[in-house]
């Protein structure tokens, strides 16, 4: 599964490249054997003027990849490039990830309606599964359950079935070999929605870090002088009291309650628990959360409540607390146990 926020940023930079009268390509990891910095589905862009957005290797391969991206753009054909990072004598880079990976480089033309539709749907926060033949001959996409576009009629039956059948569970891009042809299948899902109630000073790094981690963040706070685009440029803003908000506005969300105001915290907690939450984290000691639940007449078992919110990192400053909170959100979103990586043979299980 690819991150939709990363895809949006890549396309934003591609469109800015077009506005400069330049040409661009999208680069995506399609296979990984052994250890690698990122997993299949990770994306970045490169343009002819040297602009880059994103990273696939943490800087180890991007310089070499730029030469291949230039070639793909000049010839207007997709290219695949393989790197075996166990071959230190070949690369001489001392790269830490001793694995092999393959990267697909696809020129993206402003007149290409296929990519225009991809861009449209990812900005609609739709679940989209798209298929790219590595030669560029066939491209197709399926949006949700009932929309498709591109060369769907030209897809081999097995590829179409695989793309649709696993759209809901695909966790990374995959490559299928059918009849001597190679197809990349990738699924992009809407970002998990995080509602931060409270627009205080300590909410700023939480919102910023959560946005960078791929959450779609909404700040809920009635104070317009605090809850605004200048303080939270990466978030949406709901400027109202939590007890005036309808739970249906925030279905299936993740919640961080940090108003530092008892009545607002209680109203926020009630709102969160009535919105089918996936996660409700409350700042402050457990005893305070338990008392708030008594006050609003709801049990701790009403929803997945985490109090105090955050991982035990010894955090004290507001930036450290933000790391603690967002680390917990990431671990639960990715079904991880937030344990050290020390001793593990593979980073991405």
PDB file of N, CA, C and O in Angstrom, residues 185-254:
ATOM      1  N   UNK A 185       1.155  -3.706  -9.609  1.00  0.00           N
ATOM      2  CA  UNK A 185      -0.151  -3.418  -9.017  1.00  0.00           C
ATOM      3  C   UNK A 185       0.079  -2.685  -7.701  1.00  0.00           C
ATOM      4  O   UNK A 185       0.806  -3.163  -6.833  1.00  0.00           O
ATOM      5  N   UNK A 186      -0.552  -1.544  -7.558  1.00  0.00           N
ATOM      6  CA  UNK A 186      -0.377  -0.740  -6.350  1.00  0.00           C
ATOM      7  C   UNK A 186      -1.734  -0.218  -5.901  1.00  0.00           C
ATOM      8  O   UNK A 186      -2.557   0.170  -6.739  1.00  0.00           O
ATOM      9  N   UNK A 187      -1.959  -0.219  -4.602  1.00  0.00           N
ATOM     10  CA  UNK A 187      -3.210   0.301  -4.038  1.00  0.00           C
ATOM     11  C   UNK A 187      -2.905   1.479  -3.118  1.00  0.00           C
ATOM     12  O   UNK A 187      -2.017   1.403  -2.268  1.00  0.00           O
ATOM     13  N   UNK A 188      -3.638   2.559  -3.320  1.00  0.00           N
ATOM     14  CA  UNK A 188      -3.513   3.752  -2.477  1.00  0.00           C
ATOM     15  C   UNK A 188      -4.835   3.953  -1.750  1.00  0.00           C
ATOM     16  O   UNK A 188      -5.896   3.988  -2.381  1.00  0.00           O
ATOM     17  N   UNK A 189      -4.783   4.065  -0.440  1.00  0.00           N
ATOM     18  CA  UNK A 189      -5.993   4.250   0.357  1.00  0.00           C
ATOM     19  C   UNK A 189      -6.030   5.647   0.968  1.00  0.00           C
ATOM     20  O   UNK A 189      -4.995   6.287   1.114  1.00  0.00           O
ATOM     21  N   UNK A 190      -7.221   6.093   1.352  1.00  0.00           N
ATOM     22  CA  UNK A 190      -7.317   7.391   2.041  1.00  0.00           C
ATOM     23  C   UNK A 190      -6.488   7.382   3.321  1.00  0.00           C
ATOM     24  O   UNK A 190      -6.329   6.353   3.974  1.00  0.00           O
ATOM     25  N   UNK A 191      -5.972   8.529   3.672  1.00  0.00           N
ATOM     26  CA  UNK A 191      -5.216   8.655   4.912  1.00  0.00           C
ATOM     27  C   UNK A 191      -6.138   8.458   6.118  1.00  0.00           C
ATOM     28  O   UNK A 191      -7.330   8.788   6.066  1.00  0.00           O
ATOM     29  N   UNK A 192      -5.571   7.916   7.179  1.00  0.00           N
ATOM     30  CA  UNK A 192      -6.317   7.847   8.434  1.00  0.00           C
ATOM     31  C   UNK A 192      -6.547   9.276   8.927  1.00  0.00           C
ATOM     32  O   UNK A 192      -5.655  10.118   8.875  1.00  0.00           O
ATOM     33  N   UNK A 193      -7.756   9.542   9.404  1.00  0.00           N
ATOM     34  CA  UNK A 193      -8.088  10.886   9.847  1.00  0.00           C
ATOM     35  C   UNK A 193      -7.824  11.033  11.338  1.00  0.00           C
ATOM     36  O   UNK A 193      -8.302  10.231  12.146  1.00  0.00           O
ATOM     37  N   UNK A 194      -7.051  12.040  11.681  1.00  0.00           N
ATOM     38  CA  UNK A 194      -6.728  12.326  13.070  1.00  0.00           C
ATOM     39  C   UNK A 194      -7.381  13.636  13.478  1.00  0.00           C
ATOM     40  O   UNK A 194      -7.197  14.656  12.814  1.00  0.00           O
ATOM     41  N   UNK A 195      -8.158  13.598  14.558  1.00  0.00           N
ATOM     42  CA  UNK A 195      -8.789  14.807  15.087  1.00  0.00           C
ATOM     43  C   UNK A 195      -8.063  15.194  16.374  1.00  0.00           C
ATOM     44  O   UNK A 195      -8.047  14.427  17.348  1.00  0.00           O
ATOM     45  N   UNK A 196      -7.443  16.349  16.355  1.00  0.00           N
ATOM     46  CA  UNK A 196      -6.766  16.874  17.545  1.00  0.00           C
ATOM     47  C   UNK A 196      -7.675  17.927  18.153  1.00  0.00           C
ATOM     48  O   UNK A 196      -7.959  18.956  17.531  1.00  0.00           O
ATOM     49  N   UNK A 197      -8.157  17.671  19.356  1.00  0.00           N
ATOM     50  CA  UNK A 197      -9.020  18.641  20.016  1.00  0.00           C
ATOM     51  C   UNK A 197      -8.165  19.479  20.959  1.00  0.00           C
ATOM     52  O   UNK A 197      -7.562  18.967  21.897  1.00  0.00           O
ATOM     53  N   UNK A 198      -8.104  20.752  20.651  1.00  0.00           N
ATOM     54  CA  UNK A 198      -7.237  21.657  21.395  1.00  0.00           C
ATOM     55  C   UNK A 198      -6.176  22.223  20.473  1.00  0.00           C
ATOM     56  O   UNK A 198      -5.474  21.476  19.785  1.00  0.00           O
ATOM     57  N   UNK A 199      -6.087  23.545  20.419  1.00  0.00           N
ATOM     58  CA  UNK A 199      -5.142  24.213  19.527  1.00  0.00           C
ATOM     59  C   UNK A 199      -4.082  24.970  20.311  1.00  0.00           C
ATOM     60  O   UNK A 199      -3.604  26.016  19.896  1.00  0.00           O
ATOM     61  N   UNK A 200      -3.722  24.398  21.458  1.00  0.00           N
ATOM     62  CA  UNK A 200      -2.720  25.045  22.296  1.00  0.00           C
ATOM     63  C   UNK A 200      -1.318  24.915  21.735  1.00  0.00           C
ATOM     64  O   UNK A 200      -1.083  24.302  20.682  1.00  0.00           O
ATOM     65  N   UNK A 201      -0.373  25.470  22.478  1.00  0.00           N
ATOM     66  CA  UNK A 201       1.024  25.501  22.038  1.00  0.00           C
ATOM     67  C   UNK A 201       1.564  24.096  21.805  1.00  0.00           C
ATOM     68  O   UNK A 201       2.310  23.852  20.844  1.00  0.00           O
ATOM     69  N   UNK A 202       1.190  23.153  22.679  1.00  0.00           N
ATOM     70  CA  UNK A 202       1.727  21.798  22.550  1.00  0.00           C
ATOM     71  C   UNK A 202       1.062  20.998  21.442  1.00  0.00           C
ATOM     72  O   UNK A 202       1.561  19.925  21.065  1.00  0.00           O
ATOM     73  N   UNK A 203      -0.048  21.488  20.899  1.00  0.00           N
ATOM     74  CA  UNK A 203      -0.688  20.794  19.783  1.00  0.00           C
ATOM     75  C   UNK A 203       0.052  21.031  18.468  1.00  0.00           C
ATOM     76  O   UNK A 203      -0.048  20.220  17.540  1.00  0.00           O
ATOM     77  N   UNK A 204       0.798  22.133  18.383  1.00  0.00           N
ATOM     78  CA  UNK A 204       1.471  22.490  17.126  1.00  0.00           C
ATOM     79  C   UNK A 204       2.416  21.396  16.654  1.00  0.00           C
ATOM     80  O   UNK A 204       2.325  20.937  15.508  1.00  0.00           O
ATOM     81  N   UNK A 205       3.359  20.902  17.482  1.00  0.00           N
ATOM     82  CA  UNK A 205       4.244  19.839  16.993  1.00  0.00           C
ATOM     83  C   UNK A 205       3.533  18.511  16.776  1.00  0.00           C
ATOM     84  O   UNK A 205       3.942  17.725  15.914  1.00  0.00           O
ATOM     85  N   UNK A 206       2.462  18.244  17.514  1.00  0.00           N
ATOM     86  CA  UNK A 206       1.699  17.010  17.297  1.00  0.00           C
ATOM     87  C   UNK A 206       1.073  17.020  15.905  1.00  0.00           C
ATOM     88  O   UNK A 206       1.180  16.046  15.141  1.00  0.00           O
ATOM     89  N   UNK A 207       0.433  18.124  15.552  1.00  0.00           N
ATOM     90  CA  UNK A 207      -0.220  18.237  14.249  1.00  0.00           C
ATOM     91  C   UNK A 207       0.804  18.177  13.130  1.00  0.00           C
ATOM     92  O   UNK A 207       0.617  17.477  12.120  1.00  0.00           O
ATOM     93  N   UNK A 208       1.903  18.887  13.297  1.00  0.00           N
ATOM     94  CA  UNK A 208       2.940  18.911  12.269  1.00  0.00           C
ATOM     95  C   UNK A 208       3.525  17.526  12.039  1.00  0.00           C
ATOM     96  O   UNK A 208       3.641  17.063  10.900  1.00  0.00           O
ATOM     97  N   UNK A 209       3.877  16.844  13.121  1.00  0.00           N
ATOM     98  CA  UNK A 209       4.509  15.529  13.005  1.00  0.00           C
ATOM     99  C   UNK A 209       3.525  14.489  12.482  1.00  0.00           C
ATOM    100  O   UNK A 209       3.890  13.637  11.658  1.00  0.00           O
ATOM    101  N   UNK A 210       2.271  14.543  12.945  1.00  0.00           N
ATOM    102  CA  UNK A 210       1.267  13.585  12.472  1.00  0.00           C
ATOM    103  C   UNK A 210       1.002  13.766  10.979  1.00  0.00           C
ATOM    104  O   UNK A 210       0.818  12.789  10.240  1.00  0.00           O
ATOM    105  N   UNK A 211       0.979  15.009  10.518  1.00  0.00           N
ATOM    106  CA  UNK A 211       0.796  15.265   9.089  1.00  0.00           C
ATOM    107  C   UNK A 211       1.944  14.673   8.288  1.00  0.00           C
ATOM    108  O   UNK A 211       1.740  14.064   7.235  1.00  0.00           O
ATOM    109  N   UNK A 212       3.161  14.856   8.777  1.00  0.00           N
ATOM    110  CA  UNK A 212       4.328  14.307   8.094  1.00  0.00           C
ATOM    111  C   UNK A 212       4.306  12.782   8.097  1.00  0.00           C
ATOM    112  O   UNK A 212       4.883  12.147   7.196  1.00  0.00           O
ATOM    113  N   UNK A 213       3.655  12.198   9.093  1.00  0.00           N
ATOM    114  CA  UNK A 213       3.560  10.745   9.179  1.00  0.00           C
ATOM    115  C   UNK A 213       2.414  10.188   8.344  1.00  0.00           C
ATOM    116  O   UNK A 213       2.176   8.974   8.363  1.00  0.00           O
ATOM    117  N   UNK A 214       1.702  11.049   7.624  1.00  0.00           N
ATOM    118  CA  UNK A 214       0.686  10.570   6.696  1.00  0.00           C
ATOM    119  C   UNK A 214      -0.736  10.607   7.201  1.00  0.00           C
ATOM    120  O   UNK A 214      -1.641  10.128   6.507  1.00  0.00           O
ATOM    121  N   UNK A 215      -0.981  11.182   8.369  1.00  0.00           N
ATOM    122  CA  UNK A 215      -2.353  11.331   8.851  1.00  0.00           C
ATOM    123  C   UNK A 215      -2.970  12.595   8.240  1.00  0.00           C
ATOM    124  O   UNK A 215      -2.280  13.595   8.026  1.00  0.00           O
ATOM    125  N   UNK A 216      -4.255  12.539   7.972  1.00  0.00           N
ATOM    126  CA  UNK A 216      -5.005  13.720   7.557  1.00  0.00           C
ATOM    127  C   UNK A 216      -5.560  14.357   8.822  1.00  0.00           C
ATOM    128  O   UNK A 216      -6.485  13.818   9.440  1.00  0.00           O
ATOM    129  N   UNK A 217      -5.008  15.483   9.213  1.00  0.00           N
ATOM    130  CA  UNK A 217      -5.274  16.035  10.540  1.00  0.00           C
ATOM    131  C   UNK A 217      -6.325  17.139  10.492  1.00  0.00           C
ATOM    132  O   UNK A 217      -6.293  18.021   9.625  1.00  0.00           O
ATOM    133  N   UNK A 218      -7.245  17.085  11.444  1.00  0.00           N
ATOM    134  CA  UNK A 218      -8.222  18.145  11.673  1.00  0.00           C
ATOM    135  C   UNK A 218      -8.034  18.667  13.092  1.00  0.00           C
ATOM    136  O   UNK A 218      -7.918  17.874  14.037  1.00  0.00           O
ATOM    137  N   UNK A 219      -7.994  19.975  13.240  1.00  0.00           N
ATOM    138  CA  UNK A 219      -7.912  20.582  14.566  1.00  0.00           C
ATOM    139  C   UNK A 219      -9.297  21.091  14.936  1.00  0.00           C
ATOM    140  O   UNK A 219      -9.906  21.871  14.194  1.00  0.00           O
ATOM    141  N   UNK A 220      -9.790  20.644  16.085  1.00  0.00           N
ATOM    142  CA  UNK A 220     -11.102  21.057  16.592  1.00  0.00           C
ATOM    143  C   UNK A 220     -10.897  21.936  17.818  1.00  0.00           C
ATOM    144  O   UNK A 220     -10.415  21.475  18.855  1.00  0.00           O
ATOM    145  N   UNK A 221     -11.246  23.222  17.681  1.00  0.00           N
ATOM    146  CA  UNK A 221     -11.078  24.175  18.776  1.00  0.00           C
ATOM    147  C   UNK A 221     -11.899  25.415  18.427  1.00  0.00           C
ATOM    148  O   UNK A 221     -11.860  25.867  17.280  1.00  0.00           O
ATOM    149  N   UNK A 222     -12.636  25.980  19.378  1.00  0.00           N
ATOM    150  CA  UNK A 222     -13.508  27.115  19.058  1.00  0.00           C
ATOM    151  C   UNK A 222     -12.784  28.443  18.921  1.00  0.00           C
ATOM    152  O   UNK A 222     -13.381  29.432  18.454  1.00  0.00           O
ATOM    153  N   UNK A 223     -11.514  28.510  19.259  1.00  0.00           N
ATOM    154  CA  UNK A 223     -10.785  29.773  19.276  1.00  0.00           C
ATOM    155  C   UNK A 223     -10.121  30.021  17.915  1.00  0.00           C
ATOM    156  O   UNK A 223      -9.086  29.451  17.607  1.00  0.00           O
ATOM    157  N   UNK A 224     -10.724  30.900  17.147  1.00  0.00           N
ATOM    158  CA  UNK A 224     -10.213  31.162  15.801  1.00  0.00           C
ATOM    159  C   UNK A 224      -8.816  31.763  15.825  1.00  0.00           C
ATOM    160  O   UNK A 224      -8.022  31.554  14.895  1.00  0.00           O
ATOM    161  N   UNK A 225      -8.486  32.497  16.870  1.00  0.00           N
ATOM    162  CA  UNK A 225      -7.157  33.094  16.962  1.00  0.00           C
ATOM    163  C   UNK A 225      -6.076  32.033  17.184  1.00  0.00           C
ATOM    164  O   UNK A 225      -4.891  32.277  16.950  1.00  0.00           O
ATOM    165  N   UNK A 226      -6.478  30.833  17.627  1.00  0.00           N
ATOM    166  CA  UNK A 226      -5.540  29.720  17.803  1.00  0.00           C
ATOM    167  C   UNK A 226      -5.685  28.698  16.677  1.00  0.00           C
ATOM    168  O   UNK A 226      -4.680  28.189  16.168  1.00  0.00           O
ATOM    169  N   UNK A 227      -6.907  28.394  16.322  1.00  0.00           N
ATOM    170  CA  UNK A 227      -7.192  27.337  15.348  1.00  0.00           C
ATOM    171  C   UNK A 227      -7.261  27.946  13.953  1.00  0.00           C
ATOM    172  O   UNK A 227      -8.340  28.262  13.457  1.00  0.00           O
ATOM    173  N   UNK A 228      -6.103  28.117  13.340  1.00  0.00           N
ATOM    174  CA  UNK A 228      -6.066  28.756  12.025  1.00  0.00           C
ATOM    175  C   UNK A 228      -4.893  28.230  11.208  1.00  0.00           C
ATOM    176  O   UNK A 228      -4.019  27.516  11.717  1.00  0.00           O
ATOM    177  N   UNK A 229      -4.880  28.604   9.940  1.00  0.00           N
ATOM    178  CA  UNK A 229      -3.894  28.068   9.000  1.00  0.00           C
ATOM    179  C   UNK A 229      -2.480  28.539   9.314  1.00  0.00           C
ATOM    180  O   UNK A 229      -1.499  27.857   8.974  1.00  0.00           O
ATOM    181  N   UNK A 230      -2.342  29.665   9.959  1.00  0.00           N
ATOM    182  CA  UNK A 230      -1.008  30.155  10.287  1.00  0.00           C
ATOM    183  C   UNK A 230      -0.329  29.282  11.335  1.00  0.00           C
ATOM    184  O   UNK A 230       0.878  29.025  11.258  1.00  0.00           O
ATOM    185  N   UNK A 231      -1.096  28.824  12.305  1.00  0.00           N
ATOM    186  CA  UNK A 231      -0.531  27.951  13.353  1.00  0.00           C
ATOM    187  C   UNK A 231      -0.474  26.504  12.917  1.00  0.00           C
ATOM    188  O   UNK A 231       0.435  25.764  13.315  1.00  0.00           O
ATOM    189  N   UNK A 232      -1.443  26.090  12.119  1.00  0.00           N
ATOM    190  CA  UNK A 232      -1.532  24.687  11.701  1.00  0.00           C
ATOM    191  C   UNK A 232      -1.692  24.621  10.179  1.00  0.00           C
ATOM    192  O   UNK A 232      -2.777  24.314   9.661  1.00  0.00           O
ATOM    193  N   UNK A 233      -0.639  24.913   9.429  1.00  0.00           N
ATOM    194  CA  UNK A 233      -0.775  24.986   7.964  1.00  0.00           C
ATOM    195  C   UNK A 233      -1.059  23.656   7.289  1.00  0.00           C
ATOM    196  O   UNK A 233      -1.550  23.635   6.156  1.00  0.00           O
ATOM    197  N   UNK A 234      -0.779  22.549   7.957  1.00  0.00           N
ATOM    198  CA  UNK A 234      -0.972  21.237   7.328  1.00  0.00           C
ATOM    199  C   UNK A 234      -2.307  20.591   7.693  1.00  0.00           C
ATOM    200  O   UNK A 234      -2.570  19.453   7.300  1.00  0.00           O
ATOM    201  N   UNK A 235      -3.166  21.314   8.449  1.00  0.00           N
ATOM    202  CA  UNK A 235      -4.403  20.714   8.959  1.00  0.00           C
ATOM    203  C   UNK A 235      -5.640  21.390   8.404  1.00  0.00           C
ATOM    204  O   UNK A 235      -5.598  22.507   7.878  1.00  0.00           O
ATOM    205  N   UNK A 236      -6.761  20.680   8.545  1.00  0.00           N
ATOM    206  CA  UNK A 236      -8.067  21.298   8.346  1.00  0.00           C
ATOM    207  C   UNK A 236      -8.509  21.866   9.695  1.00  0.00           C
ATOM    208  O   UNK A 236      -8.003  21.461  10.753  1.00  0.00           O
ATOM    209  N   UNK A 237      -9.465  22.789   9.653  1.00  0.00           N
ATOM    210  CA  UNK A 237      -9.837  23.497  10.878  1.00  0.00           C
ATOM    211  C   UNK A 237     -11.347  23.472  11.078  1.00  0.00           C
ATOM    212  O   UNK A 237     -12.106  23.871  10.190  1.00  0.00           O
ATOM    213  N   UNK A 238     -11.773  22.979  12.234  1.00  0.00           N
ATOM    214  CA  UNK A 238     -13.176  23.043  12.631  1.00  0.00           C
ATOM    215  C   UNK A 238     -13.233  23.955  13.847  1.00  0.00           C
ATOM    216  O   UNK A 238     -12.813  23.578  14.951  1.00  0.00           O
ATOM    217  N   UNK A 239     -13.734  25.167  13.636  1.00  0.00           N
ATOM    218  CA  UNK A 239     -13.730  26.184  14.680  1.00  0.00           C
ATOM    219  C   UNK A 239     -15.094  26.186  15.363  1.00  0.00           C
ATOM    220  O   UNK A 239     -16.012  26.906  14.967  1.00  0.00           O
ATOM    221  N   UNK A 240     -15.227  25.349  16.360  1.00  0.00           N
ATOM    222  CA  UNK A 240     -16.475  25.279  17.142  1.00  0.00           C
ATOM    223  C   UNK A 240     -16.203  24.538  18.442  1.00  0.00           C
ATOM    224  O   UNK A 240     -15.200  23.847  18.584  1.00  0.00           O
ATOM    225  N   UNK A 241     -17.122  24.710  19.367  1.00  0.00           N
ATOM    226  CA  UNK A 241     -17.038  23.963  20.620  1.00  0.00           C
ATOM    227  C   UNK A 241     -17.298  22.483  20.340  1.00  0.00           C
ATOM    228  O   UNK A 241     -18.166  22.146  19.532  1.00  0.00           O
ATOM    229  N   UNK A 242     -16.589  21.579  20.993  1.00  0.00           N
ATOM    230  CA  UNK A 242     -16.807  20.151  20.742  1.00  0.00           C
ATOM    231  C   UNK A 242     -18.223  19.684  21.065  1.00  0.00           C
ATOM    232  O   UNK A 242     -18.735  18.767  20.424  1.00  0.00           O
ATOM    233  N   UNK A 243     -18.880  20.328  22.029  1.00  0.00           N
ATOM    234  CA  UNK A 243     -20.243  19.897  22.342  1.00  0.00           C
ATOM    235  C   UNK A 243     -21.265  20.406  21.327  1.00  0.00           C
ATOM    236  O   UNK A 243     -22.442  20.039  21.375  1.00  0.00           O
ATOM    237  N   UNK A 244     -20.820  21.249  20.378  1.00  0.00           N
ATOM    238  CA  UNK A 244     -21.699  21.697  19.292  1.00  0.00           C
ATOM    239  C   UNK A 244     -21.490  20.897  18.021  1.00  0.00           C
ATOM    240  O   UNK A 244     -22.239  21.059  17.049  1.00  0.00           O
ATOM    241  N   UNK A 245     -20.492  20.027  18.007  1.00  0.00           N
ATOM    242  CA  UNK A 245     -20.173  19.250  16.809  1.00  0.00           C
ATOM    243  C   UNK A 245     -20.982  17.961  16.779  1.00  0.00           C
ATOM    244  O   UNK A 245     -21.316  17.386  17.819  1.00  0.00           O
ATOM    245  N   UNK A 246     -21.290  17.507  15.563  1.00  0.00           N
ATOM    246  CA  UNK A 246     -22.027  16.262  15.360  1.00  0.00           C
ATOM    247  C   UNK A 246     -21.029  15.128  15.174  1.00  0.00           C
ATOM    248  O   UNK A 246     -20.095  15.249  14.366  1.00  0.00           O
ATOM    249  N   UNK A 247     -21.184  14.009  15.893  1.00  0.00           N
ATOM    250  CA  UNK A 247     -20.248  12.884  15.735  1.00  0.00           C
ATOM    251  C   UNK A 247     -20.129  12.388  14.296  1.00  0.00           C
ATOM    252  O   UNK A 247     -19.080  11.857  13.912  1.00  0.00           O
ATOM    253  N   UNK A 248     -21.186  12.566  13.504  1.00  0.00           N
ATOM    254  CA  UNK A 248     -21.149  12.083  12.112  1.00  0.00           C
ATOM    255  C   UNK A 248     -20.142  12.853  11.262  1.00  0.00           C
ATOM    256  O   UNK A 248     -19.814  12.428  10.154  1.00  0.00           O
ATOM    257  N   UNK A 249     -19.632  13.976  11.776  1.00  0.00           N
ATOM    258  CA  UNK A 249     -18.606  14.738  11.057  1.00  0.00           C
ATOM    259  C   UNK A 249     -17.258  14.031  11.076  1.00  0.00           C
ATOM    260  O   UNK A 249     -16.390  14.322  10.244  1.00  0.00           O
ATOM    261  N   UNK A 250     -17.069  13.100  12.027  1.00  0.00           N
ATOM    262  CA  UNK A 250     -15.746  12.510  12.241  1.00  0.00           C
ATOM    263  C   UNK A 250     -15.806  10.989  12.348  1.00  0.00           C
ATOM    264  O   UNK A 250     -15.325  10.407  13.316  1.00  0.00           O
ATOM    265  N   UNK A 251     -16.390  10.299  11.373  1.00  0.00           N
ATOM    266  CA  UNK A 251     -16.510   8.843  11.508  1.00  0.00           C
ATOM    267  C   UNK A 251     -15.163   8.132  11.400  1.00  0.00           C
ATOM    268  O   UNK A 251     -14.289   8.543  10.640  1.00  0.00           O
ATOM    269  N   UNK A 252     -15.012   7.094  12.214  1.00  0.00           N
ATOM    270  CA  UNK A 252     -13.853   6.194  12.118  1.00  0.00           C
ATOM    271  C   UNK A 252     -12.523   6.928  12.263  1.00  0.00           C
ATOM    272  O   UNK A 252     -11.531   6.577  11.615  1.00  0.00           O
ATOM    273  N   UNK A 253     -12.483   7.940  13.094  1.00  0.00           N
ATOM    274  CA  UNK A 253     -11.273   8.733  13.230  1.00  0.00           C
ATOM    275  C   UNK A 253     -10.382   8.296  14.373  1.00  0.00           C
ATOM    276  O   UNK A 253     -10.733   7.459  15.206  1.00  0.00           O
ATOM    277  N   UNK A 254      -9.208   8.895  14.392  1.00  0.00           N
ATOM    278  CA  UNK A 254      -8.260   8.778  15.491  1.00  0.00           C
ATOM    279  C   UNK A 254      -8.293  10.110  16.246  1.00  0.00           C
ATOM    280  O   UNK A 254      -8.300  11.169  15.625  1.00  0.00           O
TER     281      UNK A 254
END
